[in-house]
Amino acid sequence: MICHLSFGHFSLVIALVLGLVDWVAVARRQKRLEYVFKPATLVAVLVGAWLLARGPHDAWQARFFLPGLAFSLAGDVFLMLPGGRFFLPGLVSFLVGHLCYIAGLNPTLPPWPALAILVVVAVIGVTLYRAIAAGLRRQGQTEMLIPVALYSVVLSLMLFSAWATLFRPEWTPLRRGLVIVGASLFFGSDAMLAWDRFVASSFWLHLLVIVTYHLGQVALAASIALW
């Protein structure tokens, strides 16, 4: 078991190294390197999660997080293709991935006290969506309003599900911290991606999107193991 866990952790370290190379490629606008290291990073995260699931782990969570990571990998490939023609398939892939994360974080209904967190997340989600929707209208992409709204709801529920573990006594503090940090970084990454595409484009924002995304996925994968 210890060996399997060690290999899983090592794979996540490799993912961080690959991610670092991808961040440098993004910063230097080296598209060829991005095409290699962006998906390679998620492959390493997926392998690491699978290896962690070979040792002591949360079986329910792993059952859904592994396909969630696989759909994220598919979304990565769609979104990095040139021309932006595959944005909608990428959006759908990540939406399904978030649904997997939501299922993995909710073996039972969220505890009632967690509903206070849902209110806060809803306010943040609605505020962000209104700004993004205004950007979509300015760009004449009104056909994307409903898909982006649906994605925003699912993304917000994923964030809420992670924070709701604060009220799940079966979660250890370390696992709870990993999943909350991971989900928050993922939420922030997607919010910045939408802002960059539809509200105000920024080179540094584009770089932050990929950094927070990779760190978030690594943290979510690491939370599968029973620490």
Short mmCIF file of C-alpha atoms in Angstrom, two decimals:
data_model
loop_
_atom_site.label_atom_id
_atom_site.label_comp_id
_atom_site.label_asym_id
_atom_site.label_seq_id
_atom_site.Cartn_x
_atom_site.Cartn_y
_atom_site.Cartn_z
CA MET A 1 0.00 0.00 0.00
CA ILE A 2 2.80 2.39 0.95
CA CYS A 3 4.51 1.71 -2.37
CA HIS A 4 1.35 2.46 -4.32
CA LEU A 5 0.79 5.66 -2.38
CA SER A 6 4.37 6.74 -2.97
CA PHE A 7 4.02 6.18 -6.72
CA GLY A 8 0.80 8.20 -6.68
CA HIS A 9 2.44 11.10 -4.89
CA PHE A 10 5.44 10.90 -7.22
CA SER A 11 3.14 11.09 -10.25
CA LEU A 12 1.52 14.24 -8.86
CA VAL A 13 4.97 15.76 -8.36
CA ILE A 14 5.73 14.93 -12.01
CA ALA A 15 2.46 16.62 -12.93
CA LEU A 16 3.61 19.79 -11.17
CA VAL A 17 6.93 19.70 -13.03
CA LEU A 18 5.16 19.22 -16.36
CA GLY A 19 2.75 21.98 -15.41
CA LEU A 20 5.65 24.31 -14.66
CA VAL A 21 7.04 23.70 -18.14
CA ASP A 22 3.60 24.45 -19.57
CA TRP A 23 3.38 27.69 -17.58
CA VAL A 24 6.72 28.79 -18.99
CA ALA A 25 5.53 27.86 -22.49
CA VAL A 26 2.39 29.97 -22.00
CA ALA A 27 4.44 32.88 -20.66
CA ARG A 28 6.78 32.69 -23.65
CA ARG A 29 3.94 32.03 -26.12
CA GLN A 30 5.47 28.76 -27.30
CA LYS A 31 2.37 27.06 -28.67
CA ARG A 32 4.11 23.83 -29.70
CA LEU A 33 5.26 23.22 -26.15
CA GLU A 34 1.78 24.04 -24.85
CA TYR A 35 0.26 21.41 -27.13
CA VAL A 36 2.52 18.81 -25.53
CA PHE A 37 2.74 19.81 -21.88
CA LYS A 38 -0.81 20.97 -21.21
CA PRO A 39 -2.39 17.54 -21.83
CA ALA A 40 0.70 15.77 -20.47
CA THR A 41 0.18 17.49 -17.13
CA LEU A 42 -3.38 16.21 -16.84
CA VAL A 43 -2.31 12.73 -17.90
CA ALA A 44 0.17 12.71 -15.02
CA VAL A 45 -2.54 13.96 -12.62
CA LEU A 46 -4.91 11.24 -13.82
CA VAL A 47 -2.24 8.56 -13.40
CA GLY A 48 -1.44 9.89 -9.94
CA ALA A 49 -5.10 9.77 -8.92
CA TRP A 50 -5.41 6.22 -10.24
CA LEU A 51 -2.33 5.14 -8.28
CA LEU A 52 -3.62 6.79 -5.12
CA ALA A 53 -6.83 4.84 -5.60
CA ARG A 54 -4.76 1.64 -5.43
CA GLY A 55 -4.00 2.37 -1.79
CA PRO A 56 -6.19 3.50 1.12
CA HIS A 57 -8.63 5.93 -0.46
CA ASP A 58 -12.19 7.20 -0.54
CA ALA A 59 -13.78 4.66 -2.89
CA TRP A 60 -16.90 6.74 -3.56
CA GLN A 61 -14.91 9.86 -4.36
CA ALA A 62 -12.42 8.03 -6.60
CA ARG A 63 -15.27 6.40 -8.54
CA PHE A 64 -16.29 9.83 -9.80
CA PHE A 65 -13.07 11.85 -9.61
CA LEU A 66 -11.20 9.59 -12.02
CA PRO A 67 -13.73 10.09 -14.86
CA GLY A 68 -13.91 13.77 -13.85
CA LEU A 69 -10.19 14.09 -14.51
CA ALA A 70 -10.59 12.22 -17.80
CA PHE A 71 -13.26 14.66 -18.97
CA SER A 72 -11.03 17.53 -17.89
CA LEU A 73 -8.27 16.11 -20.08
CA ALA A 74 -10.69 16.00 -23.01
CA GLY A 75 -11.68 19.59 -22.28
CA ASP A 76 -8.02 20.61 -22.27
CA VAL A 77 -7.52 19.16 -25.73
CA PHE A 78 -10.63 20.86 -27.14
CA LEU A 79 -9.80 24.28 -25.68
CA MET A 80 -6.20 24.35 -26.83
CA LEU A 81 -7.10 23.65 -30.47
CA PRO A 82 -6.64 26.77 -32.63
CA GLY A 83 -9.45 28.97 -33.87
CA GLY A 84 -11.77 28.60 -30.90
CA ARG A 85 -14.06 26.31 -32.92
CA PHE A 86 -14.07 23.66 -30.22
CA PHE A 87 -14.92 25.95 -27.30
CA LEU A 88 -18.40 24.46 -26.89
CA PRO A 89 -17.20 20.80 -26.85
CA GLY A 90 -14.56 21.88 -24.34
CA LEU A 91 -17.21 23.56 -22.23
CA VAL A 92 -19.36 20.42 -22.29
CA SER A 93 -16.39 18.22 -21.36
CA PHE A 94 -15.56 20.34 -18.33
CA LEU A 95 -19.24 20.55 -17.40
CA VAL A 96 -19.45 16.75 -17.27
CA GLY A 97 -16.17 16.71 -15.33
CA HIS A 98 -17.63 19.08 -12.74
CA LEU A 99 -20.75 16.92 -12.47
CA CYS A 100 -18.45 13.99 -11.69
CA TYR A 101 -16.71 16.04 -8.98
CA ILE A 102 -20.08 17.04 -7.52
CA ALA A 103 -21.17 13.41 -7.37
CA GLY A 104 -17.87 12.37 -5.81
CA LEU A 105 -18.18 14.97 -3.08
CA ASN A 106 -21.78 14.12 -2.23
CA PRO A 107 -22.27 10.47 -1.21
CA THR A 108 -25.18 11.89 0.79
CA LEU A 109 -27.06 15.19 0.62
CA PRO A 110 -25.00 18.14 1.93
CA PRO A 111 -25.54 18.82 5.65
CA TRP A 112 -28.12 21.53 6.36
CA PRO A 113 -25.62 23.99 7.93
CA ALA A 114 -23.76 24.03 4.60
CA LEU A 115 -26.67 25.87 2.97
CA ALA A 116 -25.24 29.13 4.31
CA ILE A 117 -22.21 28.51 2.10
CA LEU A 118 -24.50 27.89 -0.87
CA VAL A 119 -25.94 31.39 -0.50
CA VAL A 120 -22.47 32.95 -0.60
CA VAL A 121 -21.41 30.86 -3.60
CA ALA A 122 -24.65 31.72 -5.42
CA VAL A 123 -24.05 35.45 -4.96
CA ILE A 124 -20.50 35.12 -6.31
CA GLY A 125 -21.67 32.99 -9.24
CA VAL A 126 -24.51 35.32 -10.23
CA THR A 127 -22.25 38.38 -10.02
CA LEU A 128 -19.63 36.78 -12.27
CA TYR A 129 -22.21 35.50 -14.74
CA ARG A 130 -23.79 38.93 -15.16
CA ALA A 131 -20.42 40.42 -16.11
CA ILE A 132 -19.64 37.55 -18.48
CA ALA A 133 -23.12 37.68 -20.05
CA ALA A 134 -22.64 41.38 -20.75
CA GLY A 135 -19.36 40.53 -22.50
CA LEU A 136 -21.07 37.85 -24.58
CA ARG A 137 -23.73 40.33 -25.69
CA ARG A 138 -21.09 42.90 -26.65
CA GLN A 139 -19.37 40.27 -28.79
CA GLY A 140 -22.65 39.18 -30.38
CA GLN A 141 -22.35 35.66 -28.94
CA THR A 142 -25.84 35.50 -27.49
CA GLU A 143 -26.13 31.83 -28.45
CA MET A 144 -23.59 31.10 -25.69
CA LEU A 145 -25.64 32.72 -22.91
CA ILE A 146 -27.54 29.56 -21.94
CA PRO A 147 -24.56 27.14 -22.16
CA VAL A 148 -22.42 29.52 -20.09
CA ALA A 149 -25.25 30.00 -17.58
CA LEU A 150 -25.63 26.23 -17.19
CA TYR A 151 -21.88 25.83 -16.80
CA SER A 152 -21.81 28.60 -14.18
CA VAL A 153 -24.47 26.81 -12.12
CA VAL A 154 -22.60 23.50 -12.24
CA LEU A 155 -19.26 25.16 -11.47
CA SER A 156 -20.79 26.93 -8.47
CA LEU A 157 -22.29 23.67 -7.20
CA MET A 158 -18.87 22.03 -7.46
CA LEU A 159 -17.37 24.82 -5.35
CA PHE A 160 -20.19 24.56 -2.83
CA SER A 161 -19.81 20.77 -2.59
CA ALA A 162 -16.12 21.16 -1.75
CA TRP A 163 -16.74 23.76 0.96
CA ALA A 164 -19.62 21.67 2.34
CA THR A 165 -17.02 19.10 3.48
CA LEU A 166 -16.43 21.48 6.38
CA PHE A 167 -19.62 19.98 7.79
CA ARG A 168 -18.80 16.36 6.94
CA PRO A 169 -17.09 14.86 10.02
CA GLU A 170 -15.77 11.87 8.06
CA TRP A 171 -13.38 14.14 6.17
CA THR A 172 -9.96 14.65 7.76
CA PRO A 173 -8.65 18.24 7.96
CA LEU A 174 -5.96 17.57 5.33
CA ARG A 175 -8.33 16.02 2.79
CA ARG A 176 -10.87 18.75 3.45
CA GLY A 177 -8.21 21.41 2.92
CA LEU A 178 -7.01 19.82 -0.31
CA VAL A 179 -10.47 19.57 -1.84
CA ILE A 180 -11.46 23.10 -0.79
CA VAL A 181 -8.24 24.61 -2.14
CA GLY A 182 -8.49 22.52 -5.32
CA ALA A 183 -12.11 23.43 -6.02
CA SER A 184 -11.52 27.11 -5.23
CA LEU A 185 -8.54 27.27 -7.59
CA PHE A 186 -10.51 25.47 -10.31
CA PHE A 187 -13.42 27.88 -9.85
CA GLY A 188 -11.06 30.84 -10.02
CA SER A 189 -9.36 29.45 -13.12
CA ASP A 190 -12.65 29.02 -14.98
CA ALA A 191 -13.85 32.46 -13.89
CA MET A 192 -10.63 34.07 -15.16
CA LEU A 193 -10.84 32.08 -18.41
CA ALA A 194 -14.35 33.38 -19.07
CA TRP A 195 -13.32 36.91 -18.11
CA ASP A 196 -10.30 36.73 -20.43
CA ARG A 197 -12.39 35.46 -23.35
CA PHE A 198 -15.54 37.50 -22.99
CA VAL A 199 -14.90 40.57 -20.82
CA ALA A 200 -11.32 41.86 -20.96
CA SER A 201 -8.41 39.90 -22.41
CA SER A 202 -5.11 40.01 -20.54
CA PHE A 203 -1.84 38.14 -21.04
CA TRP A 204 -1.26 37.77 -17.30
CA LEU A 205 -4.81 36.63 -16.75
CA HIS A 206 -4.29 33.99 -19.42
CA LEU A 207 -1.20 32.77 -17.56
CA LEU A 208 -3.00 32.72 -14.20
CA VAL A 209 -5.76 30.59 -15.72
CA ILE A 210 -3.42 27.70 -16.44
CA VAL A 211 -1.44 27.99 -13.19
CA THR A 212 -4.52 27.91 -10.95
CA TYR A 213 -6.08 25.18 -13.07
CA HIS A 214 -3.15 22.78 -12.75
CA LEU A 215 -2.67 23.45 -9.04
CA GLY A 216 -6.39 22.92 -8.47
CA GLN A 217 -6.49 19.61 -10.31
CA VAL A 218 -3.44 18.32 -8.43
CA ALA A 219 -5.05 19.22 -5.09
CA LEU A 220 -8.35 17.56 -6.06
CA ALA A 221 -6.55 14.39 -7.15
CA ALA A 222 -4.50 14.29 -3.92
CA SER A 223 -7.69 14.50 -1.84
CA ILE A 224 -8.69 10.99 -2.98
CA ALA A 225 -6.13 9.38 -0.67
CA LEU A 226 -7.01 8.75 2.98
CA TRP A 227 -4.54 11.02 4.79
#
